[in-house]
XYZ file of N, CA, C and O in Angstrom:
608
model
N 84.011 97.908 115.589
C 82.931 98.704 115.069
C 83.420 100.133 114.859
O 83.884 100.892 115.710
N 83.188 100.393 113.304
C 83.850 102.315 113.339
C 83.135 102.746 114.255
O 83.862 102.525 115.224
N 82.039 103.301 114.731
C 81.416 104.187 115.169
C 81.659 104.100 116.371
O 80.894 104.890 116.923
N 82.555 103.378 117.440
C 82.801 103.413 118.514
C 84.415 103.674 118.616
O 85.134 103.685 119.615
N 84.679 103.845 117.474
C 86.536 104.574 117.540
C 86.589 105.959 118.004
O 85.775 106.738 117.509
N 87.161 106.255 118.604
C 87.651 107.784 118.575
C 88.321 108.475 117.767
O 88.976 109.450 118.134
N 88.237 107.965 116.237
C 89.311 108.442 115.371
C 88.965 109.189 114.325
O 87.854 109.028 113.820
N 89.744 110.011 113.890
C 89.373 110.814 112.326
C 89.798 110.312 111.170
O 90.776 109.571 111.066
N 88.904 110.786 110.013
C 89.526 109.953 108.200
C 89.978 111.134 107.998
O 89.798 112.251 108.483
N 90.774 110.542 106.963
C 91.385 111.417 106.012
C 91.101 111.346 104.639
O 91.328 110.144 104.500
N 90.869 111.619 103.844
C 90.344 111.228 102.580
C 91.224 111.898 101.658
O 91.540 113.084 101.756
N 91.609 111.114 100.768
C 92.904 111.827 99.486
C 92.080 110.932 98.380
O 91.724 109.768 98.563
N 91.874 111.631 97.322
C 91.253 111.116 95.747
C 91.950 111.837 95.063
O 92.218 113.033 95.175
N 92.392 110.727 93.990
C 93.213 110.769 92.784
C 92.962 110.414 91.765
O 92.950 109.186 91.850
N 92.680 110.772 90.538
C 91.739 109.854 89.317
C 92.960 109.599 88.424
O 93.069 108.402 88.157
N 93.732 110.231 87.985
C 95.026 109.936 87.534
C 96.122 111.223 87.547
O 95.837 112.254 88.156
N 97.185 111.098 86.945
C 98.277 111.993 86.728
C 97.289 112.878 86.015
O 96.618 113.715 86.618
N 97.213 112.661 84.648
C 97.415 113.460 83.950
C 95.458 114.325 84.331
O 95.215 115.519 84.152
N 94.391 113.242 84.862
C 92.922 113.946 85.148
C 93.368 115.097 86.435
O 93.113 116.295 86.563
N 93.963 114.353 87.092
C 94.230 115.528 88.705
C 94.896 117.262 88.304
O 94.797 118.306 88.948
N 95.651 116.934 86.818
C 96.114 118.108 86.497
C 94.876 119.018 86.204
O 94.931 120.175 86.621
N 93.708 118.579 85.490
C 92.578 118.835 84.373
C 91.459 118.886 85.698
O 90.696 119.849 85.625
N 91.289 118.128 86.705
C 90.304 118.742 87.860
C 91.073 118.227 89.079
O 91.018 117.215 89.778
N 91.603 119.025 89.055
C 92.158 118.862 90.637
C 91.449 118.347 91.947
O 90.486 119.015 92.322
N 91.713 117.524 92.500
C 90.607 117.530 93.912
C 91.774 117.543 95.145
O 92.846 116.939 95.179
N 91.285 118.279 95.951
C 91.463 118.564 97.465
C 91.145 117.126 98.201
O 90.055 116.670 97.854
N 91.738 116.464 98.973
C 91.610 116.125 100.355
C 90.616 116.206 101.500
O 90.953 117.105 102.271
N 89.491 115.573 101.885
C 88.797 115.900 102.603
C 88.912 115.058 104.202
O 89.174 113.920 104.591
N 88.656 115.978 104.625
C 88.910 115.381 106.191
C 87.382 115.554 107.153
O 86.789 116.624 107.285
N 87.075 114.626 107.577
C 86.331 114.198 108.637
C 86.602 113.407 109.208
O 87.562 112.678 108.957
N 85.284 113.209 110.866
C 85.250 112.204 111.897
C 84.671 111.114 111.721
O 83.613 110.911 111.126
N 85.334 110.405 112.221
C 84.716 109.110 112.123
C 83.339 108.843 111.901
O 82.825 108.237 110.961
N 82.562 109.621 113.355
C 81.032 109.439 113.282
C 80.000 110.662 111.922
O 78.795 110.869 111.782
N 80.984 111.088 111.332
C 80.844 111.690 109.789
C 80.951 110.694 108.859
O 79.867 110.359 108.383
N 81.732 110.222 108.524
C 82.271 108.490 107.872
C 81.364 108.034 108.291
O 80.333 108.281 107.665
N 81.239 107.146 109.539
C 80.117 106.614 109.874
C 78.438 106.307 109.451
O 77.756 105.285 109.382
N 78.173 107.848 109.202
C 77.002 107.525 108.232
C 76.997 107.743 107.235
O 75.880 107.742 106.718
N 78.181 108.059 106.339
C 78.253 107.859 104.806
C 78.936 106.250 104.957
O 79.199 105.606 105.973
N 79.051 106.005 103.912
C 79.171 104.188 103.574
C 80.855 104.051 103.614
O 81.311 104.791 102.741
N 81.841 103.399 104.287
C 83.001 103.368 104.337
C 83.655 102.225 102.517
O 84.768 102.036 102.027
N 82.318 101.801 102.138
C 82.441 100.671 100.901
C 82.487 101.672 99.428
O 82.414 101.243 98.276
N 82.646 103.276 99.907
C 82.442 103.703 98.743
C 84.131 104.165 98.162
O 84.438 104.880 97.208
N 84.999 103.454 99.142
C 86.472 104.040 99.246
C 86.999 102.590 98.714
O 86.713 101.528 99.265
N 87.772 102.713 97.613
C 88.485 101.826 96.736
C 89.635 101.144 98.140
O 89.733 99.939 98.369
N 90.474 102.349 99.001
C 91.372 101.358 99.765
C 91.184 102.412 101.082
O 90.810 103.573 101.250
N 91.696 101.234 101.949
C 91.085 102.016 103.577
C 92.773 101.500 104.231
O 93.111 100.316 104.213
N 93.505 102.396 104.670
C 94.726 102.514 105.178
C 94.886 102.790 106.738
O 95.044 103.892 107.265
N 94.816 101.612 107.328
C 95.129 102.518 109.175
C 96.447 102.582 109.551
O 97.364 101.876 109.130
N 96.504 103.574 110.466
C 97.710 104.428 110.510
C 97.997 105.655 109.918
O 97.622 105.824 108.758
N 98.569 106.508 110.479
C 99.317 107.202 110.256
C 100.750 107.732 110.102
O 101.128 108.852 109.756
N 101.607 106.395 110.524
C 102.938 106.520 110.409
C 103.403 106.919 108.852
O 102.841 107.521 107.937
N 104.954 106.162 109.038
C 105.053 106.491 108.107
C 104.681 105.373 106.695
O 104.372 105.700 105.549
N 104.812 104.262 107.163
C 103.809 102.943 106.161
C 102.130 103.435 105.752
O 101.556 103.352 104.666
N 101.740 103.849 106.786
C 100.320 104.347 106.257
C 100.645 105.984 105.276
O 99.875 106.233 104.349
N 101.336 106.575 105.467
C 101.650 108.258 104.533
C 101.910 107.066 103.385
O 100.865 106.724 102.831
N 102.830 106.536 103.036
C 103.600 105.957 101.877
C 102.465 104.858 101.410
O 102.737 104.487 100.269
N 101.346 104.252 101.892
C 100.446 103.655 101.421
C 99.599 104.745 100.836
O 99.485 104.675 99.612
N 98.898 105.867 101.505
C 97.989 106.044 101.177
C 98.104 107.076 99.774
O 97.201 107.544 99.081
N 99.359 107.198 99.685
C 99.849 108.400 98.393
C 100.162 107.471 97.531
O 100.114 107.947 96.397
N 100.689 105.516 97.536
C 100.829 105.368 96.650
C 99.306 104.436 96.009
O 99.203 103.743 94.997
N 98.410 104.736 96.935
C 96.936 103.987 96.161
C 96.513 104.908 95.447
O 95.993 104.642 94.363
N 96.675 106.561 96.017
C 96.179 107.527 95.394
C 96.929 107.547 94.298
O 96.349 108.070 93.346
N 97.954 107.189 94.092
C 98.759 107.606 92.802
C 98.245 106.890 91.817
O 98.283 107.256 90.642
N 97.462 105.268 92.419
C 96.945 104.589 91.120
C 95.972 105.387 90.519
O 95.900 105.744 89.343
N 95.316 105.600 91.351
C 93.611 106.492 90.926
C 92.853 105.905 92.318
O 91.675 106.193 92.531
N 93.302 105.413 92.856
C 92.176 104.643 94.261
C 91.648 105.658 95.018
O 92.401 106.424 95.620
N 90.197 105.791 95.080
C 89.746 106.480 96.378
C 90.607 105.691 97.505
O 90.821 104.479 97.481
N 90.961 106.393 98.276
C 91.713 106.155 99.587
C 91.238 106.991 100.714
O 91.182 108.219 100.784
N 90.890 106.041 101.628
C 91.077 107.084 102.894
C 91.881 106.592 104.180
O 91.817 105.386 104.420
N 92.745 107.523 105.162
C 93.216 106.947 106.060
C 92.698 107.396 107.574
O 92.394 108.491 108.047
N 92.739 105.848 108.200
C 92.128 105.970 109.107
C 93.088 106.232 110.271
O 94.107 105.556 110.133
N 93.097 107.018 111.409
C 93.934 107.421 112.497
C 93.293 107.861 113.571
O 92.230 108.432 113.325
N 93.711 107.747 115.078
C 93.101 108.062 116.193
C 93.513 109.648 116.100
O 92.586 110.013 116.823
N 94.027 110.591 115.849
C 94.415 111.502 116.067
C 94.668 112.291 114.480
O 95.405 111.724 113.673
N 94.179 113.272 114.211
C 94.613 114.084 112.955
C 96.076 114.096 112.767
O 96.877 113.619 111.963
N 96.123 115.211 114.379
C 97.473 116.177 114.478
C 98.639 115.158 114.421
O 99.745 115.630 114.159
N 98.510 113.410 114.695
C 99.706 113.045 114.652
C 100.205 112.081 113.441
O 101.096 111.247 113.598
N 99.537 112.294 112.240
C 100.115 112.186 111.373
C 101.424 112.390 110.726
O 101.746 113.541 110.433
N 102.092 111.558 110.508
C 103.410 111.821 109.993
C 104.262 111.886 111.171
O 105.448 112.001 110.863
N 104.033 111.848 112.447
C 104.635 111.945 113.739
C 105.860 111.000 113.796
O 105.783 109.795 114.035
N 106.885 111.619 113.572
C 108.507 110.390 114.577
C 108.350 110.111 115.451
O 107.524 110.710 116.140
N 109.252 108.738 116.068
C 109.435 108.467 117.125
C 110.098 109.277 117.846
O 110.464 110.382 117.446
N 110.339 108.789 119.054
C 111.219 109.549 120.167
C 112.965 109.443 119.698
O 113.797 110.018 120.399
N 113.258 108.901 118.843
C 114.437 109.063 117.731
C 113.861 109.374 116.498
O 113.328 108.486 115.834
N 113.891 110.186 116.229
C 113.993 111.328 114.787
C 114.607 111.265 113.965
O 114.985 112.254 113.338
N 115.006 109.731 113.610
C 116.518 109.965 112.353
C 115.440 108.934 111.333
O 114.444 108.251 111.574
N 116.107 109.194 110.306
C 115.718 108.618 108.896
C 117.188 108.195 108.686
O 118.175 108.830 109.059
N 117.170 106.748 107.876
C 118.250 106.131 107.222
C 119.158 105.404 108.547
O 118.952 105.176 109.739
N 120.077 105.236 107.735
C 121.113 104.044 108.857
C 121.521 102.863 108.069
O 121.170 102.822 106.890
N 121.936 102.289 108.365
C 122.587 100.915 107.538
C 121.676 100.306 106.783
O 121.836 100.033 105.593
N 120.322 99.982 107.690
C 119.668 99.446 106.750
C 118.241 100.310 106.381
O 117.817 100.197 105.231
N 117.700 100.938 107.085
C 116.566 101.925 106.619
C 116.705 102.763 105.609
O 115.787 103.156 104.889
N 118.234 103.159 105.499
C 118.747 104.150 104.754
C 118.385 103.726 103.193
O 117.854 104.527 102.424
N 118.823 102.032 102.721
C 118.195 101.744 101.232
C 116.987 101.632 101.356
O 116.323 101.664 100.319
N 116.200 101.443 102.827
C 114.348 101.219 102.497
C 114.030 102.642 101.930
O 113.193 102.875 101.058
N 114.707 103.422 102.466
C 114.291 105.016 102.217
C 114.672 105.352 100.409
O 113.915 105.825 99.561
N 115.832 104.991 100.294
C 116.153 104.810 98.895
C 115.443 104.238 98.030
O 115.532 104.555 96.843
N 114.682 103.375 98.425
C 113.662 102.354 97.446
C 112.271 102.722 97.185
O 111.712 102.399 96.136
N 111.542 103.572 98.367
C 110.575 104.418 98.494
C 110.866 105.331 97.601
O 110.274 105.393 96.523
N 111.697 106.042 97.912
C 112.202 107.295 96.959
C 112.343 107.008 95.482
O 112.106 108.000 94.791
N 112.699 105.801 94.746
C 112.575 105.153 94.006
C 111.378 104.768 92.921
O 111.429 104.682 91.694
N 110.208 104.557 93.914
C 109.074 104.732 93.692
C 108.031 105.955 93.977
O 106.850 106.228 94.193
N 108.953 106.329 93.865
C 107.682 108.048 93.855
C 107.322 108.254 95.357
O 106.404 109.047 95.572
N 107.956 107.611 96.505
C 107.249 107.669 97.851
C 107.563 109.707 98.262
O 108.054 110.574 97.538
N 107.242 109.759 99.097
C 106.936 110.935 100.054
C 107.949 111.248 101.142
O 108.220 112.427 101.372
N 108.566 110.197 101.874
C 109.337 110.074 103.008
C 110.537 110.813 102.562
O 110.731 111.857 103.185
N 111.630 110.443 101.373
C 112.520 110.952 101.427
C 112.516 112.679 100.892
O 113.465 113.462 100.878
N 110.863 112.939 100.412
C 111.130 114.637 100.136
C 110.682 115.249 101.198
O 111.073 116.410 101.319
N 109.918 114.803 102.085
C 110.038 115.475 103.445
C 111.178 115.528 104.343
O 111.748 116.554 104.713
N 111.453 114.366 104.652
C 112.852 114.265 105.397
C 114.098 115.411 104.919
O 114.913 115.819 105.746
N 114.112 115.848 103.503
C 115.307 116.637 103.003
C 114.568 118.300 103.457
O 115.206 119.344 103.319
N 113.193 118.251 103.980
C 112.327 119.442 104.420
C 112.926 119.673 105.893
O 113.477 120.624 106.448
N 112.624 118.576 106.211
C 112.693 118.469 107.738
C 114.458 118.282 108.400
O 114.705 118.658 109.545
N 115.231 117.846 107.767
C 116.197 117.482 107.810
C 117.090 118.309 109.240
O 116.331 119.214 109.586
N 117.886 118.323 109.811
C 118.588 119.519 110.446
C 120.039 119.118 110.688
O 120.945 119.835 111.114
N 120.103 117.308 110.191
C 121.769 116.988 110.658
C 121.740 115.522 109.823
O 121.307 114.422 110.167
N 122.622 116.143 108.126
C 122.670 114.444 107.736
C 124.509 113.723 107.876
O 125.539 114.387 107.989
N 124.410 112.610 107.831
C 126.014 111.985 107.822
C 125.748 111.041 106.937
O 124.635 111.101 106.416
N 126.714 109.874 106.507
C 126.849 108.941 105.881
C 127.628 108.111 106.844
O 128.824 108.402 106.876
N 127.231 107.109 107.669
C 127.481 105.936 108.571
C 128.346 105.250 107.826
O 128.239 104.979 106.630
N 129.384 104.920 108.713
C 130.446 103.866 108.265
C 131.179 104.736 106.842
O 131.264 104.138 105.769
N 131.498 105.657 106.931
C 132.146 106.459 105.811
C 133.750 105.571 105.393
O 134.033 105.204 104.253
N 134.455 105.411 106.379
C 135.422 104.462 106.182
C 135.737 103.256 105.828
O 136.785 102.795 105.376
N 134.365 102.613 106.164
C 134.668 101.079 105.416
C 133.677 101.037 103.658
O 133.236 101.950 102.960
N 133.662 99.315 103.476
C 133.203 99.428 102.029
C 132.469 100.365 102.136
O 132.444 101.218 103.023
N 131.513 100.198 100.779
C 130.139 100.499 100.574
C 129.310 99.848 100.888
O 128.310 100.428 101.312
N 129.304 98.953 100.861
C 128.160 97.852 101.524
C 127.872 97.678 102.618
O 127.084 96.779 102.914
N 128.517 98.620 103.690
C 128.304 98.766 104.843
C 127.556 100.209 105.184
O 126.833 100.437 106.154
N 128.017 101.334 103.868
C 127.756 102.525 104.174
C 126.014 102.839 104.241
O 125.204 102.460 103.396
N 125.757 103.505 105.282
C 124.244 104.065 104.922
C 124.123 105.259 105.617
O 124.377 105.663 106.751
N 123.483 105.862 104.209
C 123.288 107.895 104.780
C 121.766 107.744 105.914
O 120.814 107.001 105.674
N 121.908 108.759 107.270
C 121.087 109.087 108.334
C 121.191 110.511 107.621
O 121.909 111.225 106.921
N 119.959 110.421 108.297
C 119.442 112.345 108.985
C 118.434 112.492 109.967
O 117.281 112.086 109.822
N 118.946 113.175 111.138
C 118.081 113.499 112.053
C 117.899 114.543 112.089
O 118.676 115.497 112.116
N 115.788 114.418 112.099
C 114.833 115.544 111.360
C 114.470 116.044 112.782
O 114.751 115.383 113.781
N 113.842 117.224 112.830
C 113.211 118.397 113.122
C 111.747 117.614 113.372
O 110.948 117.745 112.444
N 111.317 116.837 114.489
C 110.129 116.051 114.649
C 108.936 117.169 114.432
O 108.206 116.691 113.564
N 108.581 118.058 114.718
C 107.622 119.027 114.267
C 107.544 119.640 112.852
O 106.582 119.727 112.088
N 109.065 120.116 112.692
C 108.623 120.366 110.901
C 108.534 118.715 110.332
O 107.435 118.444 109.849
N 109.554 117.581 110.329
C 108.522 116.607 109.600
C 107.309 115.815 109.596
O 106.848 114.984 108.814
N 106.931 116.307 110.680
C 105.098 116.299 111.013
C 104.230 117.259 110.021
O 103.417 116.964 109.145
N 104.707 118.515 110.486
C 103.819 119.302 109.671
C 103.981 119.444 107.961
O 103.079 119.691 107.160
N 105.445 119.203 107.675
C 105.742 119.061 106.182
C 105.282 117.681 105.765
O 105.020 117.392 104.597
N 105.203 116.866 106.762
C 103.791 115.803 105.989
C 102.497 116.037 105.883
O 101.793 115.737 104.919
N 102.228 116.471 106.678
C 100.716 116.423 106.608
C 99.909 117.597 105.448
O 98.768 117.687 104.996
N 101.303 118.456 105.265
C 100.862 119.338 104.040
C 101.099 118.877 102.831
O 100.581 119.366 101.827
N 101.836 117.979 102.821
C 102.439 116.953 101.567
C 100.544 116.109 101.556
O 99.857 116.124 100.535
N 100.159 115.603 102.618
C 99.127 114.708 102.598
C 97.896 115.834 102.274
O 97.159 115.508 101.344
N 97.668 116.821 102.787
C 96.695 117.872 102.520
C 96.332 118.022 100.932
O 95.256 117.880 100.351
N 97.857 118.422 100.367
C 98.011 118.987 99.421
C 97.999 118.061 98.398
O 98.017 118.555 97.271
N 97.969 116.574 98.490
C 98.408 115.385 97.408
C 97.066 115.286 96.367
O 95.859 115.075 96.483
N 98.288 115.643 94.996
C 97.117 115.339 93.849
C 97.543 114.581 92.891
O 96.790 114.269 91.969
């Protein structure tokens, strides 16, 4: 039942590329028990989480035109790393590439947040190689959530 979560929405609306240029809309944020008594059926896609699968969902529904909102127990920990802080590696490193690929969010924060990148396995093939960077867990928190604030 929403109304017994402890959690806050996030709300990002997008009508298209080229309308968002022509009326821009802002991001709105409320609580749950705010949501709660407006209708949650009036939002095209409903995203829980806040990692980084929910950031990269909810920017790419908005990118269709989808009302989107995301749902999370906590505002402030949006976009939050784990207790390892690295992006990329053998194999995350092409998920990150493929996101990036598609217009995702992850890899232009991460180059925000960044503070130490390498390329793993530099000596053998390529098919082994995959670029890391371990980020700055507070700036790529907060350089998401202004990426998510700010998304039009």
């Amino acid at each position: 039942k929403v109304n017994q979560l402890s959690s806050k929405l996030l709300t990002i609306t997008r009508s298209s590329r080229h309308a968002s240029r022509l009326f821009p809309s802002r991001p709105h944020f409320m609580s749950l028990s705010a949501a709660a008594t407006s209708s949650l059926e009036e939002y095209d896609v409903l995203v829980i989480g806040g990692g980084h699968a929910g950031c990269e969902a909810c920017t790419a529904s908005a990118r269709t035109g989808a009302k989107t909102a995301l749902l999370t127990q906590n505002l402030s920990t949006i976009g939050e790393l784990s207790c390892n802080p690295s992006i990329g590696g053998i194999g995350k490193g092409h998920l990150v590439r493929e996101v990036d690929a598609l217009d995702g969010v992850m890899g232009d924060v991460a180059d925000k947040a960044g503070i130490h990148f390498r390329m793993l396995n530099r000596r053998k093939g390529p098919a082994v190689r995959g670029p890391r960077g371990q980020m700055d867990r507070d700036l790529y928190r907060d350089n998401m959530q202004a990426v998510l604030g700010n998304y039009k």
